XYZ file of C-alpha atoms in Angstrom:
455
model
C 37.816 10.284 110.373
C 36.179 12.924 107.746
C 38.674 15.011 106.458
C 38.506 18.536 106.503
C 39.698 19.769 103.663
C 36.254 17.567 102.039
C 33.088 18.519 101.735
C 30.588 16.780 104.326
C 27.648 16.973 102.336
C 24.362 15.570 101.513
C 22.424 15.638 97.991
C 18.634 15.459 98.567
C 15.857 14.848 96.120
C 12.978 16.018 98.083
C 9.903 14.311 97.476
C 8.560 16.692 99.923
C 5.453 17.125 98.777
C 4.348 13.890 100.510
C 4.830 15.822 103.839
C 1.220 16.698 103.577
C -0.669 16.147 106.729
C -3.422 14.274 107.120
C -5.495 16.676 106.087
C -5.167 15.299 102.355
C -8.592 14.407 102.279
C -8.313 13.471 98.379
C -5.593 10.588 98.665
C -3.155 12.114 96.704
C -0.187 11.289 98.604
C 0.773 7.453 99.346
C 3.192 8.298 102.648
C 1.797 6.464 105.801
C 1.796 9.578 108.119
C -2.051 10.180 107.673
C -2.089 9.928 111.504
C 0.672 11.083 112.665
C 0.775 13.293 115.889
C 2.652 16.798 115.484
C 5.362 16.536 117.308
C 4.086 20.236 119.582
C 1.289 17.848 120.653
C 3.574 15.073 122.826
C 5.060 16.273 125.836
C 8.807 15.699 126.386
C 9.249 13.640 129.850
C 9.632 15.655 132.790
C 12.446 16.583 134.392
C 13.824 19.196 136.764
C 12.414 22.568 137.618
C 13.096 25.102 134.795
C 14.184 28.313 135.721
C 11.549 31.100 136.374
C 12.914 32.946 133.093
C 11.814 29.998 131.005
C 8.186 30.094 132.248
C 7.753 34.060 132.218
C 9.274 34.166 128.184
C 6.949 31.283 126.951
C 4.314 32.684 124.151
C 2.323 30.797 121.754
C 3.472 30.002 118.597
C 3.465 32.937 115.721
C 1.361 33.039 113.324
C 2.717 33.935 109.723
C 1.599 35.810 106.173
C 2.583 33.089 103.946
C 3.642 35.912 101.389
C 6.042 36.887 103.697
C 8.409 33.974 103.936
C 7.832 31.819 100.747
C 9.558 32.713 97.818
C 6.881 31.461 95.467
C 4.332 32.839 94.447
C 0.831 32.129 96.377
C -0.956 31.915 93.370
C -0.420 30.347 89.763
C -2.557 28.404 87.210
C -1.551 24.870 88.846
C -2.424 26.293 92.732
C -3.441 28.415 94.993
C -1.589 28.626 98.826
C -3.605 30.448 101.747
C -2.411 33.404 102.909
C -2.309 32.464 106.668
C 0.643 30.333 107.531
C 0.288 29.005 111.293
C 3.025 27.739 113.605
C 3.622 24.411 115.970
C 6.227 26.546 117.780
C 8.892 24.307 115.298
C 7.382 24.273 111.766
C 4.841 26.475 109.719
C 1.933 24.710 108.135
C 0.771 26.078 104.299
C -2.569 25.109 103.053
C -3.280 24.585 99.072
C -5.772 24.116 96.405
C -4.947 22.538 93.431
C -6.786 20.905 90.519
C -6.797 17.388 92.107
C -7.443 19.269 95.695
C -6.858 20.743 98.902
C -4.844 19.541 101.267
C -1.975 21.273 103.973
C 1.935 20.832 103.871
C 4.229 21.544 106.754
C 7.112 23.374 106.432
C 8.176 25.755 104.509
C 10.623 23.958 102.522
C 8.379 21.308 102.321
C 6.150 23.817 100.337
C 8.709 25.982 98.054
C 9.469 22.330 96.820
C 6.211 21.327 96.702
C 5.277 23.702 94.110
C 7.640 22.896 92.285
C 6.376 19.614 91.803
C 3.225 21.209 90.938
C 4.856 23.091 87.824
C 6.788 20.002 86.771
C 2.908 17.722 86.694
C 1.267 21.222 85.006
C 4.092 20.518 82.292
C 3.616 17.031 82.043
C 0.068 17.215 81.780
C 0.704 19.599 78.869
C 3.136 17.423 77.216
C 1.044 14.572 77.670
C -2.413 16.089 76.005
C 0.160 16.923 73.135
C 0.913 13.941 72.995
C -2.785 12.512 73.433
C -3.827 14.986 70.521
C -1.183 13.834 67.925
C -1.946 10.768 68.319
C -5.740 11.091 67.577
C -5.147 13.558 64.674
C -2.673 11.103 63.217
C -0.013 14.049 62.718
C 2.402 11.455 64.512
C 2.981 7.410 64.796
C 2.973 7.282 68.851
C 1.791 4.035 70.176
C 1.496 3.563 73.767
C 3.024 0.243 75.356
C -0.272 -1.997 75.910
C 1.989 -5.353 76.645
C 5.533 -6.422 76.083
C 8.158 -4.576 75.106
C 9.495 -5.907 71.645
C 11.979 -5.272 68.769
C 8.942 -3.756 66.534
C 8.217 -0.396 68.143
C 12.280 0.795 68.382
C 14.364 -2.169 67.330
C 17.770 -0.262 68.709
C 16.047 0.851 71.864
C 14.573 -2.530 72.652
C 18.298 -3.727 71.716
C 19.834 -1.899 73.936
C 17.322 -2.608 76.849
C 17.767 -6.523 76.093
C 21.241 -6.246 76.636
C 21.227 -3.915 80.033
C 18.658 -6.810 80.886
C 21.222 -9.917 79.735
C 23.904 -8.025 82.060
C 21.787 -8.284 85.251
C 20.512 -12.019 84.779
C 24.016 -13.969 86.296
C 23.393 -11.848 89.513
C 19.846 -12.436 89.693
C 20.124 -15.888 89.072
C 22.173 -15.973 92.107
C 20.446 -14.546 93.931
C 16.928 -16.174 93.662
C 19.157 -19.278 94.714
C 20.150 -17.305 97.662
C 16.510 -16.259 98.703
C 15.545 -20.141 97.781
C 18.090 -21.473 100.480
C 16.597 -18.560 103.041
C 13.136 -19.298 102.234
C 13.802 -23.480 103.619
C 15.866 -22.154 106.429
C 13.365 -19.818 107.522
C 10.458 -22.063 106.599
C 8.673 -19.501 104.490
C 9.384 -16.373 106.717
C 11.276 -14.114 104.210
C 12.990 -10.779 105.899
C 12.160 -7.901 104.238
C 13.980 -6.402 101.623
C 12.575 -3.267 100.825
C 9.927 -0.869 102.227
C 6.518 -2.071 101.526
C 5.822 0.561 99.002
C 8.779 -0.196 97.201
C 8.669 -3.859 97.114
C 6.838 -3.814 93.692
C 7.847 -1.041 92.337
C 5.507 1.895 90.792
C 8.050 1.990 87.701
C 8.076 -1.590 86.783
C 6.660 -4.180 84.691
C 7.880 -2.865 81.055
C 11.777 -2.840 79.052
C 12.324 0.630 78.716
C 9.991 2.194 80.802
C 11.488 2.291 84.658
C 15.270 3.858 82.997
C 13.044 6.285 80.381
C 10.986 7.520 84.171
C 13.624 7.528 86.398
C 15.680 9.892 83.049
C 12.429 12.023 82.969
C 12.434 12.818 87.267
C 16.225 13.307 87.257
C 16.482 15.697 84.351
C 13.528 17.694 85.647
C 14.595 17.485 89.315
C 11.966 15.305 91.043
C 12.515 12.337 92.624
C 10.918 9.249 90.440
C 9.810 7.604 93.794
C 8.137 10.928 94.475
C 4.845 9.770 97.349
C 2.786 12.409 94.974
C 0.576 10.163 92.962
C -0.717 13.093 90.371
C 2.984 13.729 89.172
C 3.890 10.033 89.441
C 1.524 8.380 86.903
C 2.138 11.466 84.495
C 6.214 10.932 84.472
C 4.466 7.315 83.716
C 2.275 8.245 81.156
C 5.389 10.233 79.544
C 7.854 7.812 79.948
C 5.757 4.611 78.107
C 5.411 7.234 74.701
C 9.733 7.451 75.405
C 9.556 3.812 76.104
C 8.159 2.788 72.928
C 10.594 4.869 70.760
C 8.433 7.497 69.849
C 10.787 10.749 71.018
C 13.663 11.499 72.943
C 13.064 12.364 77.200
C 14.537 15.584 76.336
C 11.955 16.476 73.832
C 9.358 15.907 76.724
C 11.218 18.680 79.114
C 12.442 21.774 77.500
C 9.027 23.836 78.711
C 9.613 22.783 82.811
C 9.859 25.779 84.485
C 11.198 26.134 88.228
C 14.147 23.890 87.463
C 15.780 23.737 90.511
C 14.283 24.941 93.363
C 13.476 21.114 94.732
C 17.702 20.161 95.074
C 19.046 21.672 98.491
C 22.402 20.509 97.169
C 24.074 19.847 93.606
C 24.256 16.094 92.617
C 27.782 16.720 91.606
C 28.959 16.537 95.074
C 27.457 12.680 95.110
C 30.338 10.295 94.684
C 30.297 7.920 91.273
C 29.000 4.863 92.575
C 25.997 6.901 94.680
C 25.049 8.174 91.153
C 25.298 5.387 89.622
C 22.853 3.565 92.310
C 19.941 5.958 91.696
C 20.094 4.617 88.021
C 18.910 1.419 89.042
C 15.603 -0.378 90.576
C 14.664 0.307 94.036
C 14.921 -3.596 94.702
C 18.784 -3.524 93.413
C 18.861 0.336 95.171
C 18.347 -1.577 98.404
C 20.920 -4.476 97.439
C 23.385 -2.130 96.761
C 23.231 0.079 99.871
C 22.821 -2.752 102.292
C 25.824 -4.375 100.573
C 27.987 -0.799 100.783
C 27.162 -0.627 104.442
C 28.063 -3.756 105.791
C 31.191 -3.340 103.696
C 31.583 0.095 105.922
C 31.170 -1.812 109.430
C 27.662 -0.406 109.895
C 25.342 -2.732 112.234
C 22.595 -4.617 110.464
C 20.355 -3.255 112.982
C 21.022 0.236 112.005
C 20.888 -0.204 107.994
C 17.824 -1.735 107.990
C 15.967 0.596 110.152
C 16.589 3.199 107.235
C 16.295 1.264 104.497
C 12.942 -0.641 105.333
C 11.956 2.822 106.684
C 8.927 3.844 103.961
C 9.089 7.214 104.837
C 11.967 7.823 102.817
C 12.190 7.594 99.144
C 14.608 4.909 97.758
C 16.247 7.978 96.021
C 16.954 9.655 99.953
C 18.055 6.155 101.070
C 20.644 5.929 98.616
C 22.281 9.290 99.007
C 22.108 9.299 102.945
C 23.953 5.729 102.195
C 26.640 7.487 100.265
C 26.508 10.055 103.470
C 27.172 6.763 105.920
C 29.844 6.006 104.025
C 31.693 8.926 103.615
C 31.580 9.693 107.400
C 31.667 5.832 108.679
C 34.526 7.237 110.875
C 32.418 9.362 112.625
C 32.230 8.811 116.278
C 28.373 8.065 116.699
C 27.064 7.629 113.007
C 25.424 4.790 113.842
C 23.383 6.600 116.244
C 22.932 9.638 113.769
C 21.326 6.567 111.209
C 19.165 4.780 114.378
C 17.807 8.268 114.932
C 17.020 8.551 111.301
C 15.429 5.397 111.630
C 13.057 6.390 114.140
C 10.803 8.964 111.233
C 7.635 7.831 112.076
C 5.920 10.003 109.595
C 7.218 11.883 106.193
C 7.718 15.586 107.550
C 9.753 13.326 110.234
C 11.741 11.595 107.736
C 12.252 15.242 105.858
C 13.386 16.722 108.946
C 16.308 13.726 109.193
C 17.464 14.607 105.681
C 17.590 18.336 106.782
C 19.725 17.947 109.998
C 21.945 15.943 108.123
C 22.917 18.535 105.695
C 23.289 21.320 108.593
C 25.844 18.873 110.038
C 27.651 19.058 106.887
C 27.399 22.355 106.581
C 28.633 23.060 110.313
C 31.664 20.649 109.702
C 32.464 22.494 106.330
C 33.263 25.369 109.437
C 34.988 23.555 111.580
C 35.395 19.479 111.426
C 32.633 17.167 113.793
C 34.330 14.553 115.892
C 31.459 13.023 117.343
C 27.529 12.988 117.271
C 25.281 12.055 120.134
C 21.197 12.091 120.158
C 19.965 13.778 123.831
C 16.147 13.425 123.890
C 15.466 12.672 120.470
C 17.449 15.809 119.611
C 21.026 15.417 118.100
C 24.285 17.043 119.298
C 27.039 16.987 117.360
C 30.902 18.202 118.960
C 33.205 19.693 116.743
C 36.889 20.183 117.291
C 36.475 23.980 119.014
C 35.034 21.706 121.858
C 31.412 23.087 120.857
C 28.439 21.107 121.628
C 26.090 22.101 118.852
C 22.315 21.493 119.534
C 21.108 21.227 115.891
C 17.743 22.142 115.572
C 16.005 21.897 111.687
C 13.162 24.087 112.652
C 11.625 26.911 110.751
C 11.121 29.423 113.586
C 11.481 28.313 116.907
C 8.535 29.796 119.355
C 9.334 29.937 123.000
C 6.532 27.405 123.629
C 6.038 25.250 126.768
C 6.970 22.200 125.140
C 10.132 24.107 123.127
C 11.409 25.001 126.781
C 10.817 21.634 128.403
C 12.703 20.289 125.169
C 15.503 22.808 125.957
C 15.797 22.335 129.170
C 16.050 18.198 129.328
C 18.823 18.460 126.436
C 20.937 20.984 128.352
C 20.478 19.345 131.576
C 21.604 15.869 129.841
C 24.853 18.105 128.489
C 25.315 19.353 131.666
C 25.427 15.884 132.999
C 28.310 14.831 130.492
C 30.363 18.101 131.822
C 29.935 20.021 128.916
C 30.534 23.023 129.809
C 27.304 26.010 129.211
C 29.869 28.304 127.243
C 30.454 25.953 125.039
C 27.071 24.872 124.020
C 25.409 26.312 121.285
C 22.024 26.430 119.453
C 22.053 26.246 115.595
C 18.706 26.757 113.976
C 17.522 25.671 110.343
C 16.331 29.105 110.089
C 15.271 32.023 112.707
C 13.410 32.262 116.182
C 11.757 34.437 118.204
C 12.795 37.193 120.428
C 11.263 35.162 123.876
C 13.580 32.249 122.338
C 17.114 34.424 122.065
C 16.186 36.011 125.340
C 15.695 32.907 126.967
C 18.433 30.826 125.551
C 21.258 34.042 126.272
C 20.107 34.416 130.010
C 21.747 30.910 130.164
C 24.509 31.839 128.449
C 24.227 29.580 125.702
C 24.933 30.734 122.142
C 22.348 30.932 118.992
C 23.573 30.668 115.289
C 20.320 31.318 113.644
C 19.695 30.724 109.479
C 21.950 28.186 108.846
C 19.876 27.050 105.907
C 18.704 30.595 104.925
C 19.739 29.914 101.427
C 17.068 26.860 101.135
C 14.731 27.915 103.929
């Protein structure tokens, strides 16, 4: 069982950015959620009759100035964010204009981070033409890697790359005879290993050049798997001048500006062999965290929904493995990681990543026993007896389908004998007077802004 004198708590990189709808028109996001369906627009399953206070507080969703609850500002060189900021009843949506387009994000951490990645690829483009103009003015010897990596460009580099390479080579070695054996014994039918857009890899194919881009994301805090193409082949275009010898990553970062605002939590807090795990491939990411779970008891069934799950970023996958593993005690992880698995789009999978850290952040308080999913919404009991209903919304509207949601999850409590004092709604951040008005006349309590510091 977690102890609680330690931290329960989850490090996210958030490649948020890819939580753009499908309103990216330009195809600057490679997430598979182009057409998804916002969660407002399915209607939970019926159940009883809700009580005449529910249907005489429901209101549409708000509609917000975008000015008013982002702490960025709307307008910079690198983008320009709308001023209207409309509401599902759960999450707001932002739209932007940038130099490579316009597209819409949804929710408003989803956005704060966003722009961040929008200053980091302004600064790489920056360093890059610097780069591109030294070169042609012949102020500096930079030579971009064409081929193969050899011993001529940066003979202790390519030295030290051969070597990291050498390591590796007994364990691959065994296992291509282990995928061999599978291959006859499943007559060709390989399982799958990785999610689809990681099977390849955007960051490999050159000595050097995945460690020098995955250095480059982690020093300027973006996630090298990041689903935003623009800033993606720039850390690439950076990273093969690094590659090839030419100057040190830091040299490429001292000008980033907005360091910081994309980590909810410090990296610190990850333990060693976590860290060490985002330092390699996605291919030996995967390896590693399917080898650390089964070593934890975790079903098969459950690992692989997250980790074939291309929603998340092999980065995410590794830390929520680290997560697993630190909480494998947990009554009902294994459900916490199947509903995880269920992110059918990326503002889905973000949404995961964001419960999980409120659950940390509500054990920190007092220690979770158990965790139990009630209509795709999660529960988790900590050992004051309270039934927390954890809710990673950005302002909860009193909508019809909010208070059919409410209603089914309560009534499925209620079922289980938990008693309605000691149930009790915790929100990502705030909700609406219709919503506390509603949710007291049952008695139930409200713990509003738990993430007020991110969101």
């Amino acid at each position: 069982m977690l102890s609680a004198k330690k931290p329960f708590t989850l490090v996210i990189f958030l490649s948020v950015s890819a939580c753009a709808s499908h309103q990216d028109k330009h195809g600057l996001f490679d997430s598979p959620s182009h057409n998804e369906v916002a969660a407002s627009d399915v209607m939970p399953e019926q159940s009883a009759k809700r009580p005449a206070a529910f249907k005489k507080l429901e209101e549409p969703p708000k509609y917000f100035a975008a000015a008013d609850v982002l702490s960025v500002p709307l307008r910079s060189e690198n983008y320009t964010i709308s001023e209207a900021a409309p509401s599902n009843g759960r999450y707001l949506t932002f739209a932007i204009k940038t130099e490579d387009g316009a597209y819409t994000v949804q929710g408003k951490q989803f956005m704060e981070d966003h722009v961040h990645e929008l200053n980091a690829l302004a600064a790489l483009r920056e360093k890059n033409k610097a780069v591109t103009f030294a070169r042609s003015a012949g102020t500096a010897v930079i030579t971009p890697i064409k081929s193969v990596y050899t011993t001529v460009t940066a003979p202790v580099t390519a030295a030290k790359n051969v070597y990291g390479n050498a390591k590796g080579m007994v364990k691959s070695v065994r296992k291509g005879v282990g995928k061999a054996a599978t291959f006859v014994k499943t007559r060709g039918n390989m399982p799958p290993e990785t999610a689809e857009r990681e099977e390849d890899g955007f960051i490999s194919g050159f000595f050097g050049r995945p460690e020098a881009i995955r250095k480059l994301a982690f020093e300027m805090k973006v996630d090298p798997y990041t689903h935003f193409t623009p800033l993606r082949d720039e850390l690439t275009e950076l990273a093969n001048y690094h590659a090839a010898g030419q100057f040190g990553v830091d040299q490429g970062l001292s000008f980033v500006p907005g360091v910081g605002s994309i980590i909810i939590s410090s990296l610190k807090t990850a333990d060693s062999l976590t860290r060490k795990t985002l330092l390699k491939t996605p291919d030996e990411m995967a390896d590693i965290n399917r080898e650390r779970l089964a070593e934890a008891g975790i079903s098969k069934e459950s690992t692989e929904g997250v980790l074939l799950n291309a929603h998340f970023t092999p980065t995410e996958k590794t830390i929520f493995t680290g997560l697993v593993i630190e909480a494998k005690d947990l009554e009902g992880i294994e459900v916490l990681m199947k509903h995880a698995s269920g992110a059918l789009s990326r503002p889905q999978a973000f949404s995961a990543l964001m419960l999980v850290e409120m659950l940390g952040r509500l054990h920190d308080d007092s220690k979770i026993e158990k965790v139990e999913v009630h209509h795709d919404v999660v529960v988790a009991y900590q050992t004051d007896s309270t039934a927390n209903i954890v809710l990673p919304y950005d302002y909860l509207s009193w909508t019809s389908y909010n208070a059919k949601t409410v209603w089914n999850v309560t009534r499925s409590l209620a079922a289980k004998d938990v008693k309605t004092r000691n149930v009790r709604f915790v929100l990502a951040g705030d909700l609406s007077e219709n919503s506390r008005k509603a949710l007291e006349t049952r008695k139930w309590g409200v713990r509003r802004n738990l993430m007020a510091d991110v969101l």
